[in-house]
Amino acid sequence: MQSGVIDNYQNVLKRVKTACAAAGRRENEVTVLPVIKYAKNEDVLTLLNFLGSGAAAAESRLQDAQKRWELPQFKVLRQKVNLHYIGALQSNKIAKIVSFFDFIDSVPDIETARRIDVAASKPVKCMLQVKLTDRVTQSGVKPEDAPALISEIKNLKNINLCGLMAIAPQTEDEKILRPLFKTVKQLWDKEFGAQKEKYLSLGMSGDLETAVEEGSTLPRVGSAIFGEKQ
Ligand SMILES: *Cc1c(COP(=O)(O)O)cnc(C)c1O
């Protein structure tokens, strides 16, 4: 990709700004979560050094993440970055994921939540993944089953449940997207509204504006910042 990651990132912020204006939201309610899974190390370093302390970034593969964050230039940044895990949670990798990441955004069910609870020695910030498609390959809880699961997870000592994450179907059709985002937003208001630290992670590069208009506080943006997978 020719244009720089900083320019791309600024452009994403502009899109967020426009969406906030359209929906009458304040821009500071929304934080862009850069998804670095397919990004070149050089580009990730450029962005993270630009963002400075308190920057966030998301990975979706444990092994790739471990390799990357072992590199000296990444190691010195690690304490300054809130690292989110947004990938699949195979049971044999959970202990490592718990010790490596600051947030686990993709908790799909009670079994996984229990494994995280057992593996952790102090409360881990987690989000529940809500399933918005019928695809068997997509994990997560159906919106109608979420309240029961949320109250179960909130009883686990080593999980600090602080929001919801959802991946929308791959479509630009707003008639499909909006009602799905609205469903998750309503659920989030009801279940997390009274909580101080809370996140609603909706939207990716393709559906960013719609997600922000519908209330997302933490859209996850990969390709719009770093380009398509090489
Ligand atoms: C890769 C990924 C993203 C980023 O997708 P883009 O379309 O590249 O912005 C967001 N969320 C999850 C869960 C992902 O795996």
mmCIF file of C-alpha atoms and ligand atoms in Angstrom:
data_model
loop_
_atom_site.group_PDB
_atom_site.id
_atom_site.type_symbol
_atom_site.label_atom_id
_atom_site.label_comp_id
_atom_site.label_asym_id
_atom_site.label_seq_id
_atom_site.Cartn_x
_atom_site.Cartn_y
_atom_site.Cartn_z
ATOM 1 C CA MET A 1 0.000 0.000 0.000
ATOM 2 C CA GLN A 2 1.425 3.359 -1.017
ATOM 3 C CA SER A 3 -0.271 5.827 1.315
ATOM 4 C CA GLY A 4 1.031 5.752 4.847
ATOM 5 C CA VAL A 5 -0.634 4.134 7.824
ATOM 6 C CA ILE A 6 -0.875 7.444 9.674
ATOM 7 C CA ASP A 7 -2.799 8.978 6.771
ATOM 8 C CA ASN A 8 -5.041 5.932 6.640
ATOM 9 C CA TYR A 9 -5.622 6.130 10.365
ATOM 10 C CA GLN A 10 -6.480 9.842 10.163
ATOM 11 C CA ASN A 11 -8.888 9.030 7.388
ATOM 12 C CA VAL A 12 -10.570 6.407 9.584
ATOM 13 C CA LEU A 13 -10.882 9.044 12.339
ATOM 14 C CA LYS A 14 -12.560 11.342 9.818
ATOM 15 C CA ARG A 15 -15.054 8.629 8.964
ATOM 16 C CA VAL A 16 -15.766 8.170 12.673
ATOM 17 C CA LYS A 17 -16.185 11.921 13.068
ATOM 18 C CA THR A 18 -18.663 12.096 10.205
ATOM 19 C CA ALA A 19 -20.652 9.175 11.607
ATOM 20 C CA CYS A 20 -20.717 10.752 15.077
ATOM 21 C CA ALA A 21 -21.971 14.019 13.610
ATOM 22 C CA ALA A 22 -24.687 12.196 11.680
ATOM 23 C CA ALA A 23 -25.857 10.406 14.819
ATOM 24 C CA GLY A 24 -25.433 13.297 17.261
ATOM 25 C CA ARG A 25 -22.774 11.443 19.220
ATOM 26 C CA ARG A 26 -19.651 12.853 20.795
ATOM 27 C CA GLU A 27 -16.445 11.773 19.067
ATOM 28 C CA ASN A 28 -14.710 11.019 22.338
ATOM 29 C CA GLU A 29 -17.168 8.188 22.969
ATOM 30 C CA VAL A 30 -15.503 6.229 20.168
ATOM 31 C CA THR A 31 -12.036 4.662 20.157
ATOM 32 C CA VAL A 32 -10.714 3.043 17.020
ATOM 33 C CA LEU A 33 -9.155 -0.342 17.781
ATOM 34 C CA PRO A 34 -6.466 -1.020 15.149
ATOM 35 C CA VAL A 35 -6.509 -4.678 14.105
ATOM 36 C CA ILE A 36 -2.898 -5.551 13.365
ATOM 37 C CA LYS A 37 -3.233 -9.270 12.543
ATOM 38 C CA TYR A 38 -2.244 -8.938 8.859
ATOM 39 C CA ALA A 39 -0.182 -5.783 9.176
ATOM 40 C CA LYS A 40 3.514 -5.464 8.492
ATOM 41 C CA ASN A 41 5.601 -4.946 11.628
ATOM 42 C CA GLU A 42 6.991 -1.727 10.214
ATOM 43 C CA ASP A 43 3.495 -0.293 9.749
ATOM 44 C CA VAL A 44 2.354 -1.394 13.198
ATOM 45 C CA LEU A 45 5.379 0.270 14.798
ATOM 46 C CA THR A 46 4.752 3.477 12.862
ATOM 47 C CA LEU A 47 1.167 3.669 14.070
ATOM 48 C CA LEU A 48 1.776 2.621 17.663
ATOM 49 C CA ASN A 49 4.659 5.037 18.083
ATOM 50 C CA PHE A 50 2.462 7.772 16.636
ATOM 51 C CA LEU A 51 -0.386 6.934 19.040
ATOM 52 C CA GLY A 52 1.895 6.728 22.085
ATOM 53 C CA SER A 53 1.034 5.549 25.578
ATOM 54 C CA GLY A 54 -2.405 4.051 26.023
ATOM 55 C CA ALA A 55 -2.744 2.966 22.402
ATOM 56 C CA ALA A 56 -4.750 -0.175 21.753
ATOM 57 C CA ALA A 57 -4.216 -2.915 19.187
ATOM 58 C CA ALA A 58 -5.890 -6.222 18.405
ATOM 59 C CA GLU A 59 -4.451 -9.575 17.344
ATOM 60 C CA SER A 60 -6.324 -12.684 16.350
ATOM 61 C CA ARG A 61 -3.642 -15.367 16.287
ATOM 62 C CA LEU A 62 -1.701 -16.276 19.400
ATOM 63 C CA GLN A 63 1.427 -17.616 17.705
ATOM 64 C CA ASP A 64 1.783 -14.672 15.336
ATOM 65 C CA ALA A 65 1.254 -12.273 18.220
ATOM 66 C CA GLN A 66 3.850 -13.985 20.401
ATOM 67 C CA LYS A 67 6.387 -13.855 17.592
ATOM 68 C CA ARG A 68 5.757 -10.207 16.880
ATOM 69 C CA TRP A 69 5.785 -8.991 20.463
ATOM 70 C CA GLU A 70 9.053 -10.861 21.173
ATOM 71 C CA LEU A 71 10.865 -8.509 18.772
ATOM 72 C CA PRO A 72 12.882 -5.828 20.609
ATOM 73 C CA GLN A 73 11.059 -2.848 19.050
ATOM 74 C CA PHE A 74 7.750 -4.347 20.089
ATOM 75 C CA LYS A 75 8.901 -5.434 23.529
ATOM 76 C CA VAL A 76 9.686 -1.873 24.539
ATOM 77 C CA LEU A 77 6.162 -0.838 23.518
ATOM 78 C CA ARG A 78 4.279 -3.671 25.172
ATOM 79 C CA GLN A 79 3.610 -1.922 28.496
ATOM 80 C CA LYS A 80 2.242 1.141 26.717
ATOM 81 C CA VAL A 81 -0.248 -0.759 24.583
ATOM 82 C CA ASN A 82 -3.561 -2.339 25.545
ATOM 83 C CA LEU A 83 -3.451 -5.548 23.600
ATOM 84 C CA HIS A 84 -6.794 -7.126 22.691
ATOM 85 C CA TYR A 85 -7.391 -10.697 21.587
ATOM 86 C CA ILE A 86 -10.197 -11.002 19.027
ATOM 87 C CA GLY A 87 -9.643 -14.515 17.681
ATOM 88 C CA ALA A 88 -10.824 -18.030 18.335
ATOM 89 C CA LEU A 89 -10.234 -19.379 21.843
ATOM 90 C CA GLN A 90 -9.078 -22.980 21.512
ATOM 91 C CA SER A 91 -9.050 -24.557 24.966
ATOM 92 C CA ASN A 92 -5.389 -25.563 24.767
ATOM 93 C CA LYS A 93 -4.345 -21.936 24.157
ATOM 94 C CA ILE A 94 -6.448 -20.195 26.758
ATOM 95 C CA ALA A 95 -3.834 -20.085 29.527
ATOM 96 C CA LYS A 96 -1.325 -18.450 27.187
ATOM 97 C CA ILE A 97 -3.898 -16.004 25.838
ATOM 98 C CA VAL A 98 -4.862 -15.022 29.385
ATOM 99 C CA SER A 99 -1.281 -14.276 30.357
ATOM 100 C CA PHE A 100 -0.391 -12.522 27.114
ATOM 101 C CA PHE A 101 -3.303 -10.150 26.442
ATOM 102 C CA ASP A 102 -4.899 -7.267 28.347
ATOM 103 C CA PHE A 103 -8.376 -7.835 26.930
ATOM 104 C CA ILE A 104 -10.136 -10.903 25.536
ATOM 105 C CA ASP A 105 -12.909 -9.529 23.303
ATOM 106 C CA SER A 106 -14.157 -12.784 21.804
ATOM 107 C CA VAL A 107 -15.537 -14.927 24.639
ATOM 108 C CA PRO A 108 -18.177 -17.044 22.883
ATOM 109 C CA ASP A 109 -19.682 -19.323 25.554
ATOM 110 C CA ILE A 110 -19.720 -20.362 29.204
ATOM 111 C CA GLU A 111 -17.196 -23.191 28.803
ATOM 112 C CA THR A 112 -14.599 -20.762 27.475
ATOM 113 C CA ALA A 113 -15.434 -18.246 30.204
ATOM 114 C CA ARG A 114 -14.913 -20.928 32.862
ATOM 115 C CA ARG A 115 -11.567 -21.915 31.347
ATOM 116 C CA ILE A 116 -10.442 -18.283 31.397
ATOM 117 C CA ASP A 117 -11.601 -17.967 34.997
ATOM 118 C CA VAL A 118 -9.570 -21.024 36.006
ATOM 119 C CA ALA A 119 -6.471 -19.988 34.043
ATOM 120 C CA ALA A 120 -6.392 -16.439 35.389
ATOM 121 C CA SER A 121 -4.924 -15.407 38.717
ATOM 122 C CA LYS A 122 -6.592 -11.993 38.681
ATOM 123 C CA PRO A 123 -9.682 -10.587 36.906
ATOM 124 C CA VAL A 124 -9.228 -10.461 33.117
ATOM 125 C CA LYS A 125 -11.096 -7.857 31.087
ATOM 126 C CA CYS A 126 -13.378 -9.752 28.731
ATOM 127 C CA MET A 127 -16.166 -9.095 26.265
ATOM 128 C CA LEU A 128 -18.850 -11.478 25.172
ATOM 129 C CA GLN A 129 -19.052 -12.205 21.459
ATOM 130 C CA VAL A 130 -22.578 -11.967 20.119
ATOM 131 C CA LYS A 131 -23.369 -13.968 17.022
ATOM 132 C CA LEU A 132 -25.203 -12.090 14.279
ATOM 133 C CA THR A 133 -25.167 -14.639 11.474
ATOM 134 C CA ASP A 134 -26.262 -18.241 11.040
ATOM 135 C CA ARG A 135 -22.845 -19.252 9.770
ATOM 136 C CA VAL A 136 -21.654 -22.348 11.633
ATOM 137 C CA THR A 137 -18.073 -21.090 11.464
ATOM 138 C CA GLN A 138 -18.936 -17.991 13.443
ATOM 139 C CA SER A 139 -18.773 -18.359 17.187
ATOM 140 C CA GLY A 140 -20.644 -16.420 19.819
ATOM 141 C CA VAL A 141 -23.909 -16.334 21.677
ATOM 142 C CA LYS A 142 -27.237 -15.516 20.073
ATOM 143 C CA PRO A 143 -28.646 -12.194 21.311
ATOM 144 C CA GLU A 144 -31.636 -13.924 22.916
ATOM 145 C CA ASP A 145 -29.347 -16.245 24.895
ATOM 146 C CA ALA A 146 -26.958 -13.500 25.994
ATOM 147 C CA PRO A 147 -28.636 -12.240 29.212
ATOM 148 C CA ALA A 148 -28.525 -15.648 30.918
ATOM 149 C CA LEU A 149 -24.909 -16.149 29.882
ATOM 150 C CA ILE A 150 -23.919 -12.668 31.022
ATOM 151 C CA SER A 151 -25.263 -13.246 34.517
ATOM 152 C CA GLU A 152 -23.428 -16.565 34.707
ATOM 153 C CA ILE A 153 -20.161 -14.990 33.584
ATOM 154 C CA LYS A 154 -20.561 -12.078 35.992
ATOM 155 C CA ASN A 155 -20.408 -14.647 38.814
ATOM 156 C CA LEU A 156 -16.957 -15.805 37.774
ATOM 157 C CA LYS A 157 -14.313 -14.330 40.048
ATOM 158 C CA ASN A 158 -11.512 -13.873 37.518
ATOM 159 C CA ILE A 159 -13.526 -12.364 34.703
ATOM 160 C CA ASN A 160 -14.239 -8.673 34.507
ATOM 161 C CA LEU A 161 -16.959 -8.656 31.867
ATOM 162 C CA CYS A 162 -16.959 -5.218 30.319
ATOM 163 C CA GLY A 163 -18.963 -5.355 27.135
ATOM 164 C CA LEU A 164 -19.989 -6.953 23.894
ATOM 165 C CA MET A 165 -18.288 -7.634 20.575
ATOM 166 C CA ALA A 166 -20.055 -8.653 17.391
ATOM 167 C CA ILE A 167 -19.105 -9.332 13.786
ATOM 168 C CA ALA A 168 -21.789 -8.400 11.291
ATOM 169 C CA PRO A 169 -22.536 -10.340 8.111
ATOM 170 C CA GLN A 170 -20.424 -9.273 5.139
ATOM 171 C CA THR A 171 -22.815 -6.914 3.453
ATOM 172 C CA GLU A 172 -23.103 -3.214 2.820
ATOM 173 C CA ASP A 173 -26.873 -3.439 2.972
ATOM 174 C CA GLU A 174 -27.884 -1.106 5.790
ATOM 175 C CA LYS A 175 -31.316 -2.679 5.950
ATOM 176 C CA ILE A 176 -29.597 -5.824 7.180
ATOM 177 C CA LEU A 177 -26.862 -4.183 9.270
ATOM 178 C CA ARG A 178 -28.767 -1.541 11.234
ATOM 179 C CA PRO A 179 -31.318 -3.806 12.932
ATOM 180 C CA LEU A 180 -28.536 -6.216 13.936
ATOM 181 C CA PHE A 181 -26.409 -3.439 15.433
ATOM 182 C CA LYS A 182 -29.477 -1.997 17.178
ATOM 183 C CA THR A 183 -30.192 -5.362 18.792
ATOM 184 C CA VAL A 184 -26.680 -5.551 20.227
ATOM 185 C CA LYS A 185 -26.776 -1.908 21.350
ATOM 186 C CA GLN A 186 -30.026 -2.481 23.241
ATOM 187 C CA LEU A 187 -28.608 -5.558 24.899
ATOM 188 C CA TRP A 188 -25.478 -3.635 25.849
ATOM 189 C CA ASP A 189 -27.442 -0.714 27.318
ATOM 190 C CA LYS A 190 -29.474 -3.091 29.417
ATOM 191 C CA GLU A 191 -26.651 -5.312 30.629
ATOM 192 C CA PHE A 192 -23.768 -2.840 30.928
ATOM 193 C CA GLY A 193 -25.455 0.574 31.096
ATOM 194 C CA ALA A 194 -24.813 0.966 34.825
ATOM 195 C CA GLN A 195 -21.194 -0.148 34.575
ATOM 196 C CA LYS A 196 -18.346 2.360 34.529
ATOM 197 C CA GLU A 197 -15.853 0.648 32.218
ATOM 198 C CA LYS A 198 -17.756 -0.718 29.232
ATOM 199 C CA TYR A 199 -17.236 -1.282 25.524
ATOM 200 C CA LEU A 200 -19.469 -1.986 22.569
ATOM 201 C CA SER A 201 -17.260 -3.308 19.788
ATOM 202 C CA LEU A 202 -19.219 -3.156 16.544
ATOM 203 C CA GLY A 203 -18.004 -2.342 13.060
ATOM 204 C CA MET A 204 -14.947 -3.071 10.920
ATOM 205 C CA SER A 205 -13.414 -1.347 7.879
ATOM 206 C CA GLY A 206 -16.465 -1.940 5.694
ATOM 207 C CA ASP A 207 -19.300 -1.120 8.075
ATOM 208 C CA LEU A 208 -17.589 1.462 10.276
ATOM 209 C CA GLU A 209 -19.997 4.378 9.739
ATOM 210 C CA THR A 210 -23.125 2.298 10.257
ATOM 211 C CA ALA A 211 -21.713 0.733 13.424
ATOM 212 C CA VAL A 212 -20.676 4.086 14.900
ATOM 213 C CA GLU A 213 -24.035 5.629 14.028
ATOM 214 C CA GLU A 214 -25.672 2.745 15.878
ATOM 215 C CA GLY A 215 -23.598 3.260 19.013
ATOM 216 C CA SER A 216 -20.299 1.386 18.693
ATOM 217 C CA THR A 217 -17.629 2.612 21.113
ATOM 218 C CA LEU A 218 -14.783 0.400 19.856
ATOM 219 C CA PRO A 219 -14.885 -0.353 16.124
ATOM 220 C CA ARG A 220 -12.145 -2.788 15.035
ATOM 221 C CA VAL A 221 -10.330 -1.541 11.958
ATOM 222 C CA GLY A 222 -7.744 -3.547 10.020
ATOM 223 C CA SER A 223 -7.643 -3.211 6.252
ATOM 224 C CA ALA A 224 -8.679 0.463 6.132
ATOM 225 C CA ILE A 225 -5.503 1.276 8.084
ATOM 226 C CA PHE A 226 -3.005 -1.393 7.011
ATOM 227 C CA GLY A 227 -4.281 -2.499 3.615
ATOM 228 C CA GLU A 228 -5.580 -5.871 2.551
ATOM 229 C CA LYS A 229 -3.910 -9.130 3.570
ATOM 230 C CA GLN A 230 -0.802 -9.703 1.422
HETATM 231 C C1 LIG B 1 -9.721 -9.054 11.026
HETATM 232 C C2 LIG B 1 -10.776 -8.637 11.952
HETATM 233 C C3 LIG B 1 -11.263 -7.311 11.946
HETATM 234 C C4 LIG B 1 -10.773 -6.245 10.995
HETATM 235 O O1 LIG B 1 -11.376 -6.379 9.752
HETATM 236 P P1 LIG B 1 -11.163 -5.307 8.586
HETATM 237 O O2 LIG B 1 -12.314 -5.559 7.708
HETATM 238 O O3 LIG B 1 -9.850 -5.601 7.979
HETATM 239 O O4 LIG B 1 -11.218 -3.965 9.213
HETATM 240 C C5 LIG B 1 -12.233 -6.989 12.882
HETATM 241 N N1 LIG B 1 -12.711 -7.889 13.760
HETATM 242 C C6 LIG B 1 -12.282 -9.163 13.785
HETATM 243 C C7 LIG B 1 -12.860 -10.106 14.787
HETATM 244 C C8 LIG B 1 -11.305 -9.575 12.882
HETATM 245 O O5 LIG B 1 -10.879 -10.854 12.911
#
